[in-house]
Amino acid sequence: MFEIFGIPSQALFGQLLIGLINGSFYALLSLGLAVIFGMLNIINFTHGAQYMLGAFAAYLLLQLTGLGYWPALVIAPILVGLSGIVIERTMLQWLYKLDHLYGLLLTFGIALILEGVFRNYYGSSGQPYQLPPSLSGGQNLGFMFLPNYRAWVVVTSLVVCFGTWFVIEKTRLGANLRAATENPTLVRAFGINVPRMITLTYGFGVGLAALAGVMAAPIYNVSPQMGSDIIIVVFAVVVIGGMGSILGAILTGFGLGVIEGLTKVFFPEASNTVIFVIMAVVLLIRPAGLFGRTA
Amino acid sequence: MLERTASPLLAIENLQAWYGESHILHGMNLEVQAGEVVTLLGRNGAGKTTTLKSVMGIVPQRTGSVRLEGKELIKLTSDKIAKAGIAFCPEERGIFASLDVKENLFLPPELKPGGLSASRIFELFPNIKERLRSQGTKLSGGEQQMLAIGRILRTGARLLLLDEPTEGLAPVIIQQIGKTIQMLKSQGFTILLVEQNFRFASTVADRYYIMEHGKVVERFKNSELDAKLEKLHEYLGV
């Protein structure tokens, strides 16, 4: 045991870890929002509800079919992603040419409906979801105790986030996506099926939210309002990072998670508001966000 | 009237097109034979670009008939039209800022066999090869135009729609583009060209169509150009 700035190292590293965990979820969620905004020009307010759907899908898979965490980690994002594709095909696709406000209102409405339905059937108290046995326990690192599951969440989030970044920035598929974000008409005239690409992008972004939901289930409870609790912070993260910037969403997500955690150590009273204070400051100095490009 | 052969590569009949409320094309008729370079001339706003965009399916509101090798395209979306074998190089060039030069070059997928290889394109436009890692929009105007033409040569499309490829470029680059068009023609490519600069057009074109108010008002062969010059000046207002 040692001290840093008069803070016991145990507490410091503990909060740092919690910050990284929260940052993992912020990053996954804001990444999905950034990808969706880039391609669809839609601010997806359903994102929190889709994160909640991911957690509930894992919970229901276990209750109804006995499928545990590992199958749920694959199946839940696919199922929720497919539900996103249905929403895109039946509703969102008609809004792309309109003002952002319409997409925002529609997705906000869908979020309220989803939350309401789940609250009606499952109450608001939340259902527990067991840790997968293979990830229970933890490692003693000497300076702190690291639960295996938390390490798994941070590493998985990092891998998924940077994998997504790599695909978008460094591959042929990603070049198609970036080009279609810039000039969908011309990309389509090159023989690329842009509407299908848009649909799949929404499905993917929603699937990311659901993946975060499954990973969150054993840490937080599975509850109908879990999405609206986190999505407010995630939107602040997106505003700070800059809407539509992939790398910005990832770095800001992790960074703000850590800053939030450290604030809990050094100035606990501000820990719930620090992100919003940073948001206000960033908006004053760089309205397009830290990584955003001004239009 | 010029002689008509039985089956032109591209046949446009009574093409009408709208942007929202404004009616731009009022019954275009035009034919391009395989292997020809045909140039559309006309004042700004005559509907030349809209004609290319309507063939390509980019203008959503259009009626009439556009046939490629007899296949009707008027109801198809632009991705399907591209797959039928037409490639479009827009006036604003459409180089993507978020893609580097290499990504820009390889963006249009190969849709049919018979396109030029990347190494052949680098032979035509050596400047591009030297700047593959640069951001697409960091290239000079001339280089961007070469990239915009080069990337559609890979796709295997045999009909190329080029919208004012010489606009705003230095004479030496215009020459290079002229040579490229002649080379493409000798390779059997068919080209429908929109140009304001008919001196440039006269170095590459087999035939001309003059457009006014959304339709064709005159058509003639390159050999008739001298005889038509006076009329041409009248139409183009130069």
PDB file of C-alpha atoms in Angstrom, chain A residues 22-276:
ATOM      1  CA  ASN A  22     -17.621   3.192 -17.557  1.00  0.00           C
ATOM      2  CA  GLY A  23     -15.374   4.497 -20.317  1.00  0.00           C
ATOM      3  CA  SER A  24     -15.670   1.135 -22.091  1.00  0.00           C
ATOM      4  CA  PHE A  25     -19.428   1.528 -22.255  1.00  0.00           C
ATOM      5  CA  TYR A  26     -19.259   5.220 -23.161  1.00  0.00           C
ATOM      6  CA  ALA A  27     -16.857   4.379 -25.986  1.00  0.00           C
ATOM      7  CA  LEU A  28     -18.931   1.500 -27.390  1.00  0.00           C
ATOM      8  CA  LEU A  29     -22.117   3.540 -27.275  1.00  0.00           C
ATOM      9  CA  SER A  30     -20.709   6.810 -28.593  1.00  0.00           C
ATOM     10  CA  LEU A  31     -18.902   4.882 -31.349  1.00  0.00           C
ATOM     11  CA  GLY A  32     -22.244   3.458 -32.502  1.00  0.00           C
ATOM     12  CA  LEU A  33     -23.818   6.900 -32.385  1.00  0.00           C
ATOM     13  CA  ALA A  34     -20.948   8.381 -34.383  1.00  0.00           C
ATOM     14  CA  VAL A  35     -21.113   5.659 -37.044  1.00  0.00           C
ATOM     15  CA  ILE A  36     -24.884   6.047 -37.364  1.00  0.00           C
ATOM     16  CA  PHE A  37     -24.735   9.840 -37.487  1.00  0.00           C
ATOM     17  CA  GLY A  38     -22.002   9.758 -40.117  1.00  0.00           C
ATOM     18  CA  MET A  39     -23.893   7.499 -42.491  1.00  0.00           C
ATOM     19  CA  LEU A  40     -27.554   8.237 -41.766  1.00  0.00           C
ATOM     20  CA  ASN A  41     -27.405  11.833 -40.604  1.00  0.00           C
ATOM     21  CA  ILE A  42     -29.663  10.701 -37.754  1.00  0.00           C
ATOM     22  CA  ILE A  43     -29.061  11.398 -34.074  1.00  0.00           C
ATOM     23  CA  ASN A  44     -30.120   8.019 -32.750  1.00  0.00           C
ATOM     24  CA  PHE A  45     -31.915   8.697 -29.476  1.00  0.00           C
ATOM     25  CA  THR A  46     -33.045   5.057 -29.413  1.00  0.00           C
ATOM     26  CA  HIS A  47     -29.430   4.093 -28.700  1.00  0.00           C
ATOM     27  CA  GLY A  48     -29.910   3.837 -24.936  1.00  0.00           C
ATOM     28  CA  ALA A  49     -33.037   1.737 -25.346  1.00  0.00           C
ATOM     29  CA  GLN A  50     -31.167  -0.525 -27.762  1.00  0.00           C
ATOM     30  CA  TYR A  51     -28.423  -0.964 -25.156  1.00  0.00           C
ATOM     31  CA  MET A  52     -31.170  -1.908 -22.700  1.00  0.00           C
ATOM     32  CA  LEU A  53     -32.633  -4.303 -25.292  1.00  0.00           C
ATOM     33  CA  GLY A  54     -29.241  -6.008 -25.547  1.00  0.00           C
ATOM     34  CA  ALA A  55     -29.182  -6.595 -21.791  1.00  0.00           C
ATOM     35  CA  PHE A  56     -32.788  -7.815 -21.801  1.00  0.00           C
ATOM     36  CA  ALA A  57     -32.106 -10.077 -24.768  1.00  0.00           C
ATOM     37  CA  ALA A  58     -29.319 -11.725 -22.763  1.00  0.00           C
ATOM     38  CA  TYR A  59     -31.610 -11.987 -19.720  1.00  0.00           C
ATOM     39  CA  LEU A  60     -34.500 -13.451 -21.722  1.00  0.00           C
ATOM     40  CA  LEU A  61     -32.263 -15.849 -23.632  1.00  0.00           C
ATOM     41  CA  LEU A  62     -31.200 -17.242 -20.264  1.00  0.00           C
ATOM     42  CA  GLN A  63     -34.723 -17.343 -18.816  1.00  0.00           C
ATOM     43  CA  LEU A  64     -36.512 -18.728 -21.860  1.00  0.00           C
ATOM     44  CA  THR A  65     -33.958 -20.905 -23.608  1.00  0.00           C
ATOM     45  CA  GLY A  66     -31.253 -21.456 -21.004  1.00  0.00           C
ATOM     46  CA  LEU A  67     -28.592 -19.916 -23.247  1.00  0.00           C
ATOM     47  CA  GLY A  68     -25.945 -18.275 -21.096  1.00  0.00           C
ATOM     48  CA  TYR A  69     -23.591 -15.311 -21.388  1.00  0.00           C
ATOM     49  CA  TRP A  70     -21.333 -16.478 -24.206  1.00  0.00           C
ATOM     50  CA  PRO A  71     -24.066 -17.378 -26.712  1.00  0.00           C
ATOM     51  CA  ALA A  72     -25.928 -14.209 -25.677  1.00  0.00           C
ATOM     52  CA  LEU A  73     -22.851 -12.121 -26.443  1.00  0.00           C
ATOM     53  CA  VAL A  74     -23.274 -13.140 -30.092  1.00  0.00           C
ATOM     54  CA  ILE A  75     -27.030 -13.701 -30.408  1.00  0.00           C
ATOM     55  CA  ALA A  76     -28.302 -10.600 -28.579  1.00  0.00           C
ATOM     56  CA  PRO A  77     -26.441  -8.053 -30.756  1.00  0.00           C
ATOM     57  CA  ILE A  78     -27.619  -9.885 -33.885  1.00  0.00           C
ATOM     58  CA  LEU A  79     -31.257  -9.932 -32.742  1.00  0.00           C
ATOM     59  CA  VAL A  80     -31.244  -6.303 -31.631  1.00  0.00           C
ATOM     60  CA  GLY A  81     -29.311  -5.301 -34.756  1.00  0.00           C
ATOM     61  CA  LEU A  82     -32.015  -6.957 -36.864  1.00  0.00           C
ATOM     62  CA  SER A  83     -34.697  -5.030 -34.985  1.00  0.00           C
ATOM     63  CA  GLY A  84     -32.701  -1.895 -35.855  1.00  0.00           C
ATOM     64  CA  ILE A  85     -32.727  -2.880 -39.516  1.00  0.00           C
ATOM     65  CA  VAL A  86     -36.518  -3.184 -39.362  1.00  0.00           C
ATOM     66  CA  ILE A  87     -36.749   0.306 -37.822  1.00  0.00           C
ATOM     67  CA  GLU A  88     -34.446   1.730 -40.500  1.00  0.00           C
ATOM     68  CA  ARG A  89     -36.331   0.133 -43.405  1.00  0.00           C
ATOM     69  CA  THR A  90     -39.818   0.967 -42.127  1.00  0.00           C
ATOM     70  CA  MET A  91     -39.264   4.421 -40.589  1.00  0.00           C
ATOM     71  CA  LEU A  92     -35.830   6.071 -40.589  1.00  0.00           C
ATOM     72  CA  GLN A  93     -35.209   5.810 -44.333  1.00  0.00           C
ATOM     73  CA  TRP A  94     -37.931   8.375 -44.979  1.00  0.00           C
ATOM     74  CA  LEU A  95     -36.256  11.004 -42.797  1.00  0.00           C
ATOM     75  CA  TYR A  96     -32.738  11.342 -44.267  1.00  0.00           C
ATOM     76  CA  LYS A  97     -33.531  14.387 -46.351  1.00  0.00           C
ATOM     77  CA  LEU A  98     -35.350  16.202 -43.551  1.00  0.00           C
ATOM     78  CA  ASP A  99     -34.014  18.283 -40.678  1.00  0.00           C
ATOM     79  CA  HIS A 100     -32.150  16.407 -37.886  1.00  0.00           C
ATOM     80  CA  LEU A 101     -35.018  17.248 -35.594  1.00  0.00           C
ATOM     81  CA  TYR A 102     -37.365  14.695 -37.202  1.00  0.00           C
ATOM     82  CA  GLY A 103     -34.972  11.805 -36.772  1.00  0.00           C
ATOM     83  CA  LEU A 104     -34.305  12.893 -33.235  1.00  0.00           C
ATOM     84  CA  LEU A 105     -38.021  13.035 -32.387  1.00  0.00           C
ATOM     85  CA  LEU A 106     -38.769   9.683 -34.006  1.00  0.00           C
ATOM     86  CA  THR A 107     -35.897   7.861 -32.320  1.00  0.00           C
ATOM     87  CA  PHE A 108     -36.694   9.512 -28.983  1.00  0.00           C
ATOM     88  CA  GLY A 109     -40.301   8.349 -29.325  1.00  0.00           C
ATOM     89  CA  ILE A 110     -39.236   4.791 -30.101  1.00  0.00           C
ATOM     90  CA  ALA A 111     -36.963   4.853 -27.049  1.00  0.00           C
ATOM     91  CA  LEU A 112     -39.848   5.944 -24.800  1.00  0.00           C
ATOM     92  CA  ILE A 113     -42.095   3.208 -26.174  1.00  0.00           C
ATOM     93  CA  LEU A 114     -39.488   0.477 -25.714  1.00  0.00           C
ATOM     94  CA  GLU A 115     -38.711   1.609 -22.187  1.00  0.00           C
ATOM     95  CA  GLY A 116     -42.391   1.831 -21.316  1.00  0.00           C
ATOM     96  CA  VAL A 117     -43.116  -1.655 -22.620  1.00  0.00           C
ATOM     97  CA  PHE A 118     -40.283  -3.207 -20.628  1.00  0.00           C
ATOM     98  CA  ARG A 119     -41.198  -1.282 -17.479  1.00  0.00           C
ATOM     99  CA  ASN A 120     -44.735  -2.555 -17.829  1.00  0.00           C
ATOM    100  CA  TYR A 121     -43.627  -6.204 -17.897  1.00  0.00           C
ATOM    101  CA  TYR A 122     -40.500  -6.186 -15.741  1.00  0.00           C
ATOM    102  CA  GLY A 123     -40.981  -3.278 -13.351  1.00  0.00           C
ATOM    103  CA  SER A 124     -38.263  -0.756 -12.727  1.00  0.00           C
ATOM    104  CA  SER A 125     -36.302  -2.493 -10.009  1.00  0.00           C
ATOM    105  CA  GLY A 126     -34.053  -4.485 -12.327  1.00  0.00           C
ATOM    106  CA  GLN A 127     -33.212  -8.144 -12.702  1.00  0.00           C
ATOM    107  CA  PRO A 128     -29.845  -9.605 -11.701  1.00  0.00           C
ATOM    108  CA  TYR A 129     -27.750 -11.369 -14.327  1.00  0.00           C
ATOM    109  CA  GLN A 130     -25.065 -13.776 -13.141  1.00  0.00           C
ATOM    110  CA  LEU A 131     -21.423 -13.381 -14.064  1.00  0.00           C
ATOM    111  CA  PRO A 132     -20.311 -16.099 -16.444  1.00  0.00           C
ATOM    112  CA  PRO A 133     -18.515 -18.636 -14.194  1.00  0.00           C
ATOM    113  CA  SER A 134     -15.453 -18.667 -16.445  1.00  0.00           C
ATOM    114  CA  LEU A 135     -14.894 -14.963 -15.683  1.00  0.00           C
ATOM    115  CA  SER A 136     -15.612 -14.950 -11.949  1.00  0.00           C
ATOM    116  CA  GLY A 137     -12.774 -14.307  -9.522  1.00  0.00           C
ATOM    117  CA  GLY A 138      -9.885 -11.979 -10.207  1.00  0.00           C
ATOM    118  CA  GLN A 139      -6.188 -11.275 -10.122  1.00  0.00           C
ATOM    119  CA  ASN A 140      -4.183  -9.711  -7.360  1.00  0.00           C
ATOM    120  CA  LEU A 141      -1.888  -7.315  -9.177  1.00  0.00           C
ATOM    121  CA  GLY A 142       0.008  -6.375  -6.003  1.00  0.00           C
ATOM    122  CA  PHE A 143      -1.219  -2.789  -5.967  1.00  0.00           C
ATOM    123  CA  MET A 144      -4.885  -3.664  -6.517  1.00  0.00           C
ATOM    124  CA  PHE A 145      -7.362  -6.493  -7.017  1.00  0.00           C
ATOM    125  CA  LEU A 146      -8.566  -6.807 -10.625  1.00  0.00           C
ATOM    126  CA  PRO A 147     -11.836  -8.722 -11.115  1.00  0.00           C
ATOM    127  CA  ASN A 148     -11.570 -10.890 -14.245  1.00  0.00           C
ATOM    128  CA  TYR A 149     -14.906  -9.799 -15.620  1.00  0.00           C
ATOM    129  CA  ARG A 150     -13.991  -6.110 -15.463  1.00  0.00           C
ATOM    130  CA  ALA A 151     -10.704  -6.761 -17.238  1.00  0.00           C
ATOM    131  CA  TRP A 152     -12.652  -8.680 -19.899  1.00  0.00           C
ATOM    132  CA  VAL A 153     -15.039  -5.754 -20.423  1.00  0.00           C
ATOM    133  CA  VAL A 154     -12.243  -3.213 -20.854  1.00  0.00           C
ATOM    134  CA  VAL A 155     -10.218  -5.405 -23.207  1.00  0.00           C
ATOM    135  CA  THR A 156     -13.248  -6.438 -25.277  1.00  0.00           C
ATOM    136  CA  SER A 157     -14.412  -2.869 -25.621  1.00  0.00           C
ATOM    137  CA  LEU A 158     -10.936  -1.760 -26.700  1.00  0.00           C
ATOM    138  CA  VAL A 159     -10.712  -4.571 -29.250  1.00  0.00           C
ATOM    139  CA  VAL A 160     -14.198  -3.932 -30.665  1.00  0.00           C
ATOM    140  CA  CYS A 161     -13.706  -0.152 -30.791  1.00  0.00           C
ATOM    141  CA  PHE A 162     -10.324  -0.242 -32.473  1.00  0.00           C
ATOM    142  CA  GLY A 163     -11.437  -3.089 -34.730  1.00  0.00           C
ATOM    143  CA  THR A 164     -14.311  -0.877 -35.892  1.00  0.00           C
ATOM    144  CA  TRP A 165     -11.968   2.073 -36.314  1.00  0.00           C
ATOM    145  CA  PHE A 166      -9.584  -0.103 -38.345  1.00  0.00           C
ATOM    146  CA  VAL A 167     -12.326  -1.370 -40.651  1.00  0.00           C
ATOM    147  CA  ILE A 168     -13.648   2.138 -41.268  1.00  0.00           C
ATOM    148  CA  GLU A 169     -10.310   3.904 -41.712  1.00  0.00           C
ATOM    149  CA  LYS A 170      -8.094   1.250 -43.275  1.00  0.00           C
ATOM    150  CA  THR A 171     -10.094  -1.154 -45.414  1.00  0.00           C
ATOM    151  CA  ARG A 172     -11.836  -1.137 -48.769  1.00  0.00           C
ATOM    152  CA  LEU A 173     -15.236  -1.526 -47.082  1.00  0.00           C
ATOM    153  CA  GLY A 174     -14.418   1.421 -44.839  1.00  0.00           C
ATOM    154  CA  ALA A 175     -13.414   3.532 -47.853  1.00  0.00           C
ATOM    155  CA  ASN A 176     -16.850   2.805 -49.340  1.00  0.00           C
ATOM    156  CA  LEU A 177     -18.474   3.902 -46.082  1.00  0.00           C
ATOM    157  CA  ARG A 178     -16.447   7.101 -45.815  1.00  0.00           C
ATOM    158  CA  ALA A 179     -17.121   7.956 -49.445  1.00  0.00           C
ATOM    159  CA  ALA A 180     -20.842   7.298 -49.038  1.00  0.00           C
ATOM    160  CA  THR A 181     -20.857   9.567 -45.991  1.00  0.00           C
ATOM    161  CA  GLU A 182     -19.397  12.357 -48.139  1.00  0.00           C
ATOM    162  CA  ASN A 183     -21.307  11.926 -51.397  1.00  0.00           C
ATOM    163  CA  PRO A 184     -23.833   9.062 -51.413  1.00  0.00           C
ATOM    164  CA  THR A 185     -25.189   9.994 -54.849  1.00  0.00           C
ATOM    165  CA  LEU A 186     -21.865   9.606 -56.630  1.00  0.00           C
ATOM    166  CA  VAL A 187     -20.929   6.439 -54.742  1.00  0.00           C
ATOM    167  CA  ARG A 188     -24.218   4.917 -55.825  1.00  0.00           C
ATOM    168  CA  ALA A 189     -23.545   5.949 -59.424  1.00  0.00           C
ATOM    169  CA  PHE A 190     -20.320   3.905 -59.214  1.00  0.00           C
ATOM    170  CA  GLY A 191     -22.495   0.808 -58.822  1.00  0.00           C
ATOM    171  CA  ILE A 192     -22.430   0.489 -55.035  1.00  0.00           C
ATOM    172  CA  ASN A 193     -25.728  -0.254 -53.313  1.00  0.00           C
ATOM    173  CA  VAL A 194     -25.674   2.672 -50.895  1.00  0.00           C
ATOM    174  CA  PRO A 195     -29.147   2.197 -49.360  1.00  0.00           C
ATOM    175  CA  ARG A 196     -28.203  -1.343 -48.345  1.00  0.00           C
ATOM    176  CA  MET A 197     -24.946  -0.031 -46.878  1.00  0.00           C
ATOM    177  CA  ILE A 198     -26.918   2.517 -44.836  1.00  0.00           C
ATOM    178  CA  THR A 199     -29.282  -0.144 -43.536  1.00  0.00           C
ATOM    179  CA  LEU A 200     -26.426  -2.426 -42.516  1.00  0.00           C
ATOM    180  CA  THR A 201     -24.590   0.481 -40.869  1.00  0.00           C
ATOM    181  CA  TYR A 202     -27.607   1.196 -38.687  1.00  0.00           C
ATOM    182  CA  GLY A 203     -27.906  -2.500 -37.863  1.00  0.00           C
ATOM    183  CA  PHE A 204     -24.214  -2.553 -36.927  1.00  0.00           C
ATOM    184  CA  GLY A 205     -24.400   0.580 -34.752  1.00  0.00           C
ATOM    185  CA  VAL A 206     -27.448  -0.799 -32.952  1.00  0.00           C
ATOM    186  CA  GLY A 207     -25.683  -4.160 -32.575  1.00  0.00           C
ATOM    187  CA  LEU A 208     -22.783  -2.356 -30.861  1.00  0.00           C
ATOM    188  CA  ALA A 209     -25.226  -0.832 -28.381  1.00  0.00           C
ATOM    189  CA  ALA A 210     -26.703  -4.275 -27.722  1.00  0.00           C
ATOM    190  CA  LEU A 211     -23.231  -5.754 -27.246  1.00  0.00           C
ATOM    191  CA  ALA A 212     -22.531  -3.086 -24.636  1.00  0.00           C
ATOM    192  CA  GLY A 213     -25.866  -3.991 -23.037  1.00  0.00           C
ATOM    193  CA  VAL A 214     -24.961  -7.684 -22.756  1.00  0.00           C
ATOM    194  CA  MET A 215     -21.572  -6.820 -21.263  1.00  0.00           C
ATOM    195  CA  ALA A 216     -23.201  -4.424 -18.818  1.00  0.00           C
ATOM    196  CA  ALA A 217     -25.806  -6.957 -17.631  1.00  0.00           C
ATOM    197  CA  PRO A 218     -23.592  -8.721 -15.039  1.00  0.00           C
ATOM    198  CA  ILE A 219     -22.176  -5.409 -13.727  1.00  0.00           C
ATOM    199  CA  TYR A 220     -25.283  -3.272 -13.447  1.00  0.00           C
ATOM    200  CA  ASN A 221     -28.721  -4.828 -13.183  1.00  0.00           C
ATOM    201  CA  VAL A 222     -30.878  -5.499 -16.214  1.00  0.00           C
ATOM    202  CA  SER A 223     -33.486  -2.767 -15.919  1.00  0.00           C
ATOM    203  CA  PRO A 224     -35.729  -0.847 -18.329  1.00  0.00           C
ATOM    204  CA  GLN A 225     -34.199   2.550 -17.519  1.00  0.00           C
ATOM    205  CA  MET A 226     -30.559   1.440 -17.690  1.00  0.00           C
ATOM    206  CA  GLY A 227     -30.395   2.951 -21.175  1.00  0.00           C
ATOM    207  CA  SER A 228     -31.755   6.362 -20.298  1.00  0.00           C
ATOM    208  CA  ASP A 229     -29.402   6.505 -17.300  1.00  0.00           C
ATOM    209  CA  ILE A 230     -26.309   6.122 -19.437  1.00  0.00           C
ATOM    210  CA  ILE A 231     -27.397   7.731 -22.705  1.00  0.00           C
ATOM    211  CA  ILE A 232     -27.422  11.273 -21.297  1.00  0.00           C
ATOM    212  CA  VAL A 233     -23.756  10.924 -20.394  1.00  0.00           C
ATOM    213  CA  VAL A 234     -23.017   9.276 -23.744  1.00  0.00           C
ATOM    214  CA  PHE A 235     -24.531  12.189 -25.612  1.00  0.00           C
ATOM    215  CA  ALA A 236     -22.336  14.539 -23.599  1.00  0.00           C
ATOM    216  CA  VAL A 237     -19.367  12.357 -24.609  1.00  0.00           C
ATOM    217  CA  VAL A 238     -20.399  12.589 -28.256  1.00  0.00           C
ATOM    218  CA  VAL A 239     -20.756  16.363 -28.058  1.00  0.00           C
ATOM    219  CA  ILE A 240     -17.299  16.637 -26.456  1.00  0.00           C
ATOM    220  CA  GLY A 241     -15.666  14.304 -28.970  1.00  0.00           C
ATOM    221  CA  GLY A 242     -17.407  15.774 -31.988  1.00  0.00           C
ATOM    222  CA  MET A 243     -20.355  14.205 -33.777  1.00  0.00           C
ATOM    223  CA  GLY A 244     -19.348  11.836 -36.535  1.00  0.00           C
ATOM    224  CA  SER A 245     -15.688  11.356 -35.595  1.00  0.00           C
ATOM    225  CA  ILE A 246     -14.929   7.652 -35.054  1.00  0.00           C
ATOM    226  CA  LEU A 247     -11.603   7.968 -33.278  1.00  0.00           C
ATOM    227  CA  GLY A 248     -12.930  10.976 -31.354  1.00  0.00           C
ATOM    228  CA  ALA A 249     -15.846   8.924 -30.031  1.00  0.00           C
ATOM    229  CA  ILE A 250     -13.554   6.124 -28.830  1.00  0.00           C
ATOM    230  CA  LEU A 251     -10.877   8.292 -27.213  1.00  0.00           C
ATOM    231  CA  THR A 252     -13.376  10.654 -25.617  1.00  0.00           C
ATOM    232  CA  GLY A 253     -15.396   7.712 -24.288  1.00  0.00           C
ATOM    233  CA  PHE A 254     -12.464   6.141 -22.486  1.00  0.00           C
ATOM    234  CA  GLY A 255     -10.936   9.475 -21.531  1.00  0.00           C
ATOM    235  CA  LEU A 256     -14.062  10.837 -19.911  1.00  0.00           C
ATOM    236  CA  GLY A 257     -14.706   7.561 -18.092  1.00  0.00           C
ATOM    237  CA  VAL A 258     -11.269   7.880 -16.534  1.00  0.00           C
ATOM    238  CA  ILE A 259     -11.706  11.580 -15.744  1.00  0.00           C
ATOM    239  CA  GLU A 260     -15.031  10.793 -14.087  1.00  0.00           C
ATOM    240  CA  GLY A 261     -13.363   8.042 -12.031  1.00  0.00           C
ATOM    241  CA  LEU A 262     -10.492  10.292 -10.938  1.00  0.00           C
ATOM    242  CA  THR A 263     -12.943  13.026  -9.972  1.00  0.00           C
ATOM    243  CA  LYS A 264     -14.582  10.521  -7.632  1.00  0.00           C
ATOM    244  CA  VAL A 265     -11.235  10.220  -5.852  1.00  0.00           C
ATOM    245  CA  PHE A 266     -10.114  13.816  -5.755  1.00  0.00           C
ATOM    246  CA  PHE A 267     -13.366  15.763  -5.616  1.00  0.00           C
ATOM    247  CA  PRO A 268     -16.275  13.317  -5.156  1.00  0.00           C
ATOM    248  CA  GLU A 269     -18.926  16.063  -5.034  1.00  0.00           C
ATOM    249  CA  ALA A 270     -18.296  16.866  -8.718  1.00  0.00           C
ATOM    250  CA  SER A 271     -18.129  13.318 -10.037  1.00  0.00           C
ATOM    251  CA  ASN A 272     -21.667  13.330 -11.423  1.00  0.00           C
ATOM    252  CA  THR A 273     -21.339  16.678 -13.123  1.00  0.00           C
ATOM    253  CA  VAL A 274     -17.748  16.771 -14.306  1.00  0.00           C
ATOM    254  CA  ILE A 275     -18.599  15.442 -17.774  1.00  0.00           C
ATOM    255  CA  PHE A 276     -21.255  18.091 -18.261  1.00  0.00           C
TER     256      PHE A 276
END
